[in-house]
């Protein structure tokens, strides 16, 4: 995959450690992240978006505890809850409804099949081709996405170096394009890169980390990165949707707002968020089954601003 060297050089001149983007979007290490103050515009490139009912299949690779799986499954279920009149209101769903402001209306997330590979059938060190193989374990749908989730003891090509997750597409034998995504658990490998702000970054301001809302730095970090790639995949699944910059290194719905979780955010500071009085955990969105999450800001095409849940 081609990387955009000029883009990286510009960011380095801004003293921002920003990851090399690969085709089409990556959830990047959030180290001294770039926070844009001025309105920005993500151009629509007249391509297909994933709208209407979007089927999400989950491929679990490696060992995840039942609690870890439930944190992630509840997140997906919270995006498009069946009970729209839940009390208290599910602010995860409110955050996700920003995607409806992109051309084509709502993207309603439905969890499809779940596949479990707890025996590491492809080993514990994966290349991109093996991620594609895992994503292909479930029949793809043109209006869906297969999401590969790798456990904390699984190394993935460029993981922790230039990406924390990514979304791309493959072309089937029928010539159609199918979206897939991958996100890894960085808890024991690089939490300072891929689970910030729940861990101090390896460089930049050493502000105290926030307490993870579900008590699992790696998995709560995965939720941030899943939110990033999922917003990217529905609004720019095949490099013809909403983005800024070249198709091989785009700024997308969330990556355009990287490092922002609340009002007043600046490099090294995630912004003002909510704090659970009992646990001291930080969050900005309420999900199903009482779950709390910290979700990144998303660019709103109506206001041309990065929008946070609180």
Short mmCIF file of C-alpha atoms in Angstrom, two decimals, residues 19-233:
data_model
loop_
_atom_site.label_atom_id
_atom_site.label_comp_id
_atom_site.label_asym_id
_atom_site.label_seq_id
_atom_site.Cartn_x
_atom_site.Cartn_y
_atom_site.Cartn_z
CA UNK A 19 0.58 7.67 11.70
CA UNK A 20 1.19 6.73 8.09
CA UNK A 21 -2.22 6.18 6.57
CA UNK A 22 -2.85 3.14 4.43
CA UNK A 23 -5.67 2.47 2.02
CA UNK A 24 -8.22 3.75 3.05
CA UNK A 25 -8.30 4.64 6.69
CA UNK A 26 -6.42 3.73 9.81
CA UNK A 27 -7.20 4.27 13.44
CA UNK A 28 -3.86 5.84 14.25
CA UNK A 29 -1.76 6.10 17.40
CA UNK A 30 -3.11 9.10 19.26
CA UNK A 31 0.20 10.61 20.39
CA UNK A 32 0.20 14.38 20.62
CA UNK A 33 -2.68 14.35 18.16
CA UNK A 34 -3.50 17.15 15.77
CA UNK A 35 -6.55 19.13 16.88
CA UNK A 36 -7.93 21.32 14.12
CA UNK A 37 -9.52 24.54 15.33
CA UNK A 38 -10.80 25.91 12.03
CA UNK A 39 -13.77 24.44 10.15
CA UNK A 40 -12.74 21.77 7.70
CA UNK A 41 -14.51 20.18 4.78
CA UNK A 42 -14.47 16.54 3.80
CA UNK A 43 -15.32 16.45 0.11
CA UNK A 44 -17.83 13.93 -1.19
CA UNK A 45 -16.30 12.11 -4.16
CA UNK A 46 -19.58 10.76 -5.61
CA UNK A 47 -18.93 7.15 -4.60
CA UNK A 48 -20.94 4.51 -2.77
CA UNK A 49 -21.60 4.82 0.97
CA UNK A 50 -22.89 2.11 3.30
CA UNK A 51 -26.40 3.27 4.13
CA UNK A 52 -29.62 1.65 5.30
CA UNK A 53 -29.15 -1.68 7.06
CA UNK A 54 -25.42 -2.33 7.45
CA UNK A 55 -24.55 -5.87 8.49
CA UNK A 56 -21.46 -6.20 10.71
CA UNK A 57 -19.90 -9.64 11.11
CA UNK A 58 -17.33 -10.10 13.87
CA UNK A 59 -14.31 -12.40 13.58
CA UNK A 60 -12.66 -12.86 16.99
CA UNK A 61 -9.05 -13.99 16.61
CA UNK A 62 -7.30 -15.19 19.74
CA UNK A 63 -8.50 -15.33 23.30
CA UNK A 64 -10.98 -12.75 24.56
CA UNK A 65 -12.78 -13.08 27.87
CA UNK A 66 -16.57 -13.05 27.89
CA UNK A 67 -16.44 -9.63 29.55
CA UNK A 68 -14.19 -8.25 26.82
CA UNK A 69 -16.50 -9.57 24.13
CA UNK A 70 -19.56 -8.12 25.84
CA UNK A 71 -17.97 -4.65 26.06
CA UNK A 72 -17.45 -4.64 22.29
CA UNK A 73 -20.76 -6.30 21.37
CA UNK A 74 -22.69 -3.85 23.56
CA UNK A 75 -20.91 -1.01 21.78
CA UNK A 76 -22.09 -2.23 18.39
CA UNK A 77 -25.60 -2.82 19.71
CA UNK A 78 -25.65 0.70 21.15
CA UNK A 79 -25.07 2.32 17.76
CA UNK A 80 -28.52 1.47 16.40
CA UNK A 81 -30.54 0.25 19.41
CA UNK A 82 -33.87 -1.46 18.87
CA UNK A 83 -35.34 0.50 21.76
CA UNK A 84 -35.05 4.10 20.66
CA UNK A 85 -36.85 5.29 23.77
CA UNK A 86 -34.43 3.82 26.29
CA UNK A 87 -34.03 5.63 29.59
CA UNK A 88 -31.54 7.13 30.04
CA UNK A 89 -31.13 7.90 26.32
CA UNK A 90 -28.26 6.06 24.67
CA UNK A 91 -25.82 8.79 23.72
CA UNK A 92 -23.74 6.28 21.76
CA UNK A 93 -26.66 6.19 19.32
CA UNK A 94 -26.82 9.99 19.25
CA UNK A 95 -23.12 10.07 18.38
CA UNK A 96 -23.65 7.55 15.58
CA UNK A 97 -26.59 9.49 14.13
CA UNK A 98 -24.08 12.07 12.93
CA UNK A 99 -23.36 9.61 10.09
CA UNK A 100 -26.95 10.23 8.90
CA UNK A 101 -25.90 13.78 7.99
CA UNK A 102 -23.70 12.33 5.27
CA UNK A 103 -25.33 11.75 1.88
CA UNK A 104 -27.83 8.89 1.81
CA UNK A 105 -29.30 9.02 5.31
CA UNK A 106 -28.89 6.63 8.21
CA UNK A 107 -26.50 3.71 8.56
CA UNK A 108 -28.30 1.19 10.78
CA UNK A 109 -25.82 -1.22 12.33
CA UNK A 110 -26.88 -4.84 12.79
CA UNK A 111 -24.61 -7.52 14.22
CA UNK A 112 -24.60 -10.53 11.93
CA UNK A 113 -22.47 -13.61 12.41
CA UNK A 114 -19.70 -14.03 14.96
CA UNK A 115 -16.78 -16.36 14.32
CA UNK A 116 -14.36 -17.43 17.08
CA UNK A 117 -10.81 -18.54 16.34
CA UNK A 118 -9.37 -19.07 19.82
CA UNK A 119 -6.70 -21.51 18.68
CA UNK A 120 -4.73 -18.99 16.61
CA UNK A 121 -5.12 -20.97 13.37
CA UNK A 122 -2.81 -18.55 11.53
CA UNK A 123 -0.35 -18.07 14.38
CA UNK A 124 0.29 -15.03 16.54
CA UNK A 125 2.05 -12.84 13.99
CA UNK A 126 -0.19 -11.79 11.13
CA UNK A 127 0.44 -10.07 7.82
CA UNK A 128 -2.15 -8.05 5.93
CA UNK A 129 -2.94 -11.02 3.69
CA UNK A 130 -3.85 -13.08 6.74
CA UNK A 131 -6.17 -10.35 8.00
CA UNK A 132 -7.91 -10.57 4.62
CA UNK A 133 -8.11 -14.36 5.01
CA UNK A 134 -9.72 -13.97 8.43
CA UNK A 135 -12.15 -11.36 7.12
CA UNK A 136 -13.12 -13.85 4.42
CA UNK A 137 -14.20 -16.46 6.96
CA UNK A 138 -17.71 -14.99 6.75
CA UNK A 139 -19.51 -14.39 3.47
CA UNK A 140 -19.27 -10.71 2.69
CA UNK A 141 -22.17 -8.45 1.76
CA UNK A 142 -21.88 -5.41 -0.47
CA UNK A 143 -23.65 -3.30 2.15
CA UNK A 144 -21.84 -4.70 5.14
CA UNK A 145 -18.43 -5.03 6.75
CA UNK A 146 -16.53 -7.95 8.25
CA UNK A 147 -14.56 -6.83 11.30
CA UNK A 148 -11.49 -8.76 12.47
CA UNK A 149 -10.64 -8.33 16.15
CA UNK A 150 -7.23 -9.54 17.31
CA UNK A 151 -6.38 -10.38 20.92
CA UNK A 152 -3.69 -8.69 22.99
CA UNK A 153 -1.09 -11.39 22.29
CA UNK A 154 -1.43 -11.18 18.52
CA UNK A 155 1.04 -9.08 16.53
CA UNK A 156 -0.19 -7.59 13.28
CA UNK A 157 1.85 -6.01 10.50
CA UNK A 158 2.45 -2.30 11.31
CA UNK A 159 0.39 -2.57 14.52
CA UNK A 160 1.64 -0.07 17.10
CA UNK A 161 4.00 1.41 14.52
CA UNK A 162 1.69 3.27 12.17
CA UNK A 163 -1.81 2.01 12.92
CA UNK A 164 -4.13 0.69 15.59
CA UNK A 165 -6.75 -0.53 13.16
CA UNK A 166 -7.80 0.00 9.57
CA UNK A 167 -10.55 -0.45 7.03
CA UNK A 168 -10.06 -1.49 3.43
CA UNK A 169 -11.89 -3.45 0.77
CA UNK A 170 -11.44 -6.53 -1.35
CA UNK A 171 -12.85 -7.26 -4.77
CA UNK A 172 -14.77 -10.50 -5.10
CA UNK A 173 -14.71 -12.91 -8.02
CA UNK A 174 -17.93 -11.29 -9.19
CA UNK A 175 -16.11 -7.96 -9.49
CA UNK A 176 -17.99 -6.40 -6.57
CA UNK A 177 -16.24 -4.59 -3.72
CA UNK A 178 -16.58 -5.75 -0.11
CA UNK A 179 -15.50 -3.75 2.93
CA UNK A 180 -13.61 -5.18 5.86
CA UNK A 181 -11.91 -3.76 8.95
CA UNK A 182 -9.41 -4.78 11.58
CA UNK A 183 -8.71 -3.51 15.11
CA UNK A 184 -6.25 -4.97 17.60
CA UNK A 185 -6.07 -5.05 21.40
CA UNK A 186 -3.05 -2.93 22.32
CA UNK A 187 -3.30 -3.51 26.08
CA UNK A 188 -0.03 -5.43 26.44
CA UNK A 189 1.74 -4.13 23.33
CA UNK A 190 1.35 -0.36 22.93
CA UNK A 191 -1.38 1.19 25.09
CA UNK A 192 0.42 4.53 25.04
CA UNK A 193 -0.02 4.62 21.28
CA UNK A 194 -3.33 2.87 20.63
CA UNK A 195 -5.23 3.23 23.92
CA UNK A 196 -4.56 6.89 24.70
CA UNK A 197 -5.98 8.67 26.71
CA UNK A 198 -6.21 5.64 29.02
CA UNK A 199 -2.41 5.38 29.08
CA UNK A 200 0.32 8.00 29.05
CA UNK A 201 1.65 8.55 25.53
CA UNK A 202 5.21 7.47 24.79
CA UNK A 203 6.02 11.03 23.68
CA UNK A 204 4.42 14.41 24.18
CA UNK A 205 2.72 15.90 27.25
CA UNK A 206 2.70 13.38 30.10
CA UNK A 207 -0.68 14.29 31.53
CA UNK A 208 -2.30 11.73 33.85
CA UNK A 209 -4.21 9.08 31.89
CA UNK A 210 -7.96 8.78 32.18
CA UNK A 211 -9.53 5.78 33.90
CA UNK A 212 -10.99 3.40 31.31
CA UNK A 213 -14.81 3.32 31.57
CA UNK A 214 -15.05 -0.48 31.47
CA UNK A 215 -11.89 -1.16 33.46
CA UNK A 216 -9.97 -2.60 30.52
CA UNK A 217 -7.43 -0.25 28.91
CA UNK A 218 -6.90 -2.48 25.89
CA UNK A 219 -10.56 -3.13 25.11
CA UNK A 220 -11.71 0.40 25.90
CA UNK A 221 -8.99 1.52 23.50
CA UNK A 222 -10.34 -0.94 20.93
CA UNK A 223 -13.74 0.74 21.18
CA UNK A 224 -12.19 4.10 20.29
CA UNK A 225 -10.48 2.55 17.29
CA UNK A 226 -13.57 0.59 16.27
CA UNK A 227 -15.58 3.81 16.37
CA UNK A 228 -12.93 5.40 14.17
CA UNK A 229 -12.79 2.74 11.46
CA UNK A 230 -16.54 2.04 11.49
CA UNK A 231 -17.39 5.70 10.91
CA UNK A 232 -14.79 5.69 8.15
CA UNK A 233 -16.07 2.55 6.48
#
